[in-house]
XYZ file of C-alpha atoms in Angstrom:
182
model
C -4.617 -7.856 -7.242
C -1.508 -9.342 -8.776
C 0.277 -12.045 -6.789
C 3.633 -12.957 -8.311
C 4.728 -16.584 -8.446
C 5.689 -17.951 -5.026
C 8.009 -20.868 -4.476
C 7.790 -23.503 -1.744
C 9.065 -22.000 1.529
C 8.029 -18.462 0.563
C 5.226 -16.181 1.758
C 3.897 -13.116 0.059
C 4.793 -10.089 2.154
C 3.698 -6.486 1.620
C 4.398 -3.184 3.389
C 1.691 -0.558 3.725
C 0.881 2.773 5.311
C -2.443 2.388 7.157
C -5.185 4.965 6.675
C -6.925 6.020 9.860
C -10.683 6.367 10.527
C -12.954 7.738 9.260
C -11.309 7.605 5.851
C -10.293 3.927 5.805
C -13.943 2.849 6.233
C -15.170 5.459 3.765
C -12.671 4.472 1.041
C -12.994 0.717 1.633
C -16.813 0.924 1.524
C -16.602 2.899 -1.705
C -14.438 0.204 -3.262
C -16.907 -2.502 -2.251
C -19.939 -0.517 -3.481
C -18.260 -0.137 -6.872
C -17.993 -3.915 -7.163
C -14.319 -4.262 -6.400
C -14.320 -7.214 -4.027
C -10.607 -6.837 -3.293
C -11.764 -4.195 -0.809
C -13.085 -7.024 1.362
C -9.591 -8.580 1.591
C -7.596 -5.470 2.564
C -8.755 -2.125 3.890
C -7.797 1.000 1.961
C -4.030 1.766 2.345
C -0.964 3.243 0.665
C 1.324 0.476 -0.649
C 5.030 0.840 0.071
C 5.878 -2.704 -1.184
C 3.318 -4.750 -3.143
C 2.907 -8.474 -2.432
C 6.376 -9.925 -2.885
C 7.520 -13.540 -2.442
C 9.992 -13.764 0.468
C 11.581 -16.861 1.960
C 10.109 -17.709 5.372
C 13.591 -18.229 6.762
C 14.413 -14.591 5.879
C 11.676 -13.256 8.152
C 14.042 -12.163 10.962
C 16.206 -10.322 8.455
C 13.127 -8.617 6.960
C 11.979 -7.496 10.458
C 15.496 -6.116 11.253
C 15.619 -4.380 7.827
C 12.217 -2.685 8.360
C 12.987 -1.741 11.984
C 16.224 -0.095 10.802
C 14.400 1.899 8.109
C 11.661 3.038 10.524
C 14.300 4.212 13.026
C 15.722 6.662 10.434
C 12.400 8.293 9.537
C 10.176 10.793 11.301
C 6.367 10.930 11.163
C 5.069 12.875 8.173
C 1.780 14.238 6.921
C -0.194 12.586 4.095
C -2.993 14.462 2.391
C -5.265 12.740 -0.093
C -7.070 15.081 -2.451
C -8.147 14.483 -6.021
C -8.289 11.402 -8.185
C -6.544 9.903 -11.222
C -6.335 6.649 -13.118
C -3.652 4.278 -14.479
C -5.777 3.667 -17.561
C -5.105 2.439 -20.271
C -2.150 0.504 -18.732
C -4.131 -0.758 -15.761
C -7.843 -0.451 -14.842
C -7.235 1.358 -11.567
C -8.859 4.567 -10.216
C -7.074 6.075 -7.242
C -6.793 8.940 -4.755
C -3.805 11.209 -5.250
C -1.373 12.112 -2.499
C -0.991 15.897 -2.578
C 1.238 15.731 0.477
C 3.521 12.924 1.625
C 4.168 11.358 -1.784
C 7.942 11.964 -1.694
C 8.215 10.526 1.845
C 6.332 7.396 0.685
C 8.552 7.123 -2.401
C 11.711 7.404 -0.256
C 10.403 4.692 2.087
C 9.479 2.428 -0.791
C 12.923 2.748 -2.287
C 14.669 1.970 1.037
C 12.372 -0.965 1.700
C 13.153 -2.444 -1.742
C 16.731 -3.262 -0.740
C 18.588 -5.877 1.331
C 16.358 -8.917 2.043
C 13.461 -7.229 0.184
C 15.369 -6.362 -2.980
C 13.162 -7.250 -5.933
C 12.220 -6.136 -9.439
C 9.095 -4.065 -9.718
C 6.355 -4.514 -12.299
C 5.640 -0.763 -12.475
C 7.485 2.360 -11.324
C 6.461 3.264 -7.748
C 3.563 5.741 -7.589
C 2.067 6.344 -4.150
C -1.740 6.253 -4.263
C -4.835 4.854 -2.595
C -6.796 2.474 -4.852
C -10.495 3.356 -5.151
C -11.391 0.662 -7.653
C -9.492 -1.927 -9.672
C -10.492 -4.345 -12.436
C -14.087 -3.121 -12.674
C -15.801 -1.712 -15.764
C -15.206 1.819 -17.061
C -18.488 3.107 -15.663
C -17.476 2.013 -12.132
C -13.942 3.469 -12.614
C -15.404 6.789 -13.734
C -17.761 6.780 -10.767
C -14.808 6.079 -8.415
C -12.977 9.075 -9.875
C -16.052 11.321 -9.348
C -16.836 10.169 -5.816
C -13.189 10.070 -4.729
C -12.823 13.695 -5.868
C -15.201 14.685 -3.049
C -12.933 13.088 -0.370
C -10.259 15.098 1.443
C -8.195 13.293 4.046
C -5.124 14.375 5.998
C -3.258 12.768 8.857
C 0.189 12.253 10.370
C 1.715 8.876 9.451
C 3.339 7.343 12.541
C 4.951 4.359 10.811
C 4.190 1.446 8.487
C 3.019 -2.148 8.679
C 4.326 -5.499 7.396
C 1.556 -7.767 6.133
C 1.412 -11.373 5.065
C -0.853 -12.056 2.095
C -2.551 -15.454 1.921
C -3.281 -17.234 -1.443
C -6.812 -15.743 -1.510
C -5.350 -12.219 -1.243
C -6.334 -11.551 2.369
C -3.817 -9.324 4.179
C -3.002 -9.961 7.832
C -0.761 -7.748 9.921
C 2.553 -9.262 11.026
C 4.370 -6.295 12.549
C 4.076 -2.531 13.065
C 7.089 -0.249 12.706
C 6.903 3.198 14.352
C 9.077 6.015 13.052
C 11.738 6.891 15.626
C 13.621 9.875 14.198
C 12.628 13.190 15.694
C 10.806 15.775 13.610
C 13.193 18.702 13.069
C-alpha cells in the first residue's frame, strides 16, 4: 500500500465502500492466503479515496463535505464478477465491478473536491484488490480464484477511515446515502 508523504499535523484519511459478509471474509482470507499481508490491515473494500494526507484541523470540514455528498446520493447495487490486473504498471490483481462502477466513479470524483481536493497517482478505477505486491504466480492464482467469486449487494453508504503509519485502517465515520431511489 502506498502512503504519500504526511506533514506534521496531518493524518492519512481514506474513503471506502465496505463489502458485506460473506464476501468480505472470503476476499480478505484469499488475499492473506496468497501472501499479501496488507489484507490483515484492512478488510476487502472498494476505495473511493486512497490514503490522502489531510490536516487534522480540517476534520470537521471533511465530515461536513462527506455528509453533503452522501445526502445527494441514493443506495446502488454493486456486483463483483470477473478479475483483471493492473500489470505491468502495478502488481495488483483485482475483482471487477460489473455493476456500480459508474456510481463509485461519480462518488470518487465528488469526494476529491473541497477539503479533500488532491492530485491522484493513477486515474480512478473502481475495483476490489485480491492481491498486491506478490509474485506473478500468486497474482495469477488470485485472478483464477477470484474469477469463481460472484458477489452482489446494495451499497447503503460509505465510510471515512484513518490510516495509521503501519497501514492499519480504523473507521472514523459512516455516511448513509439519503437521496431516495427513483
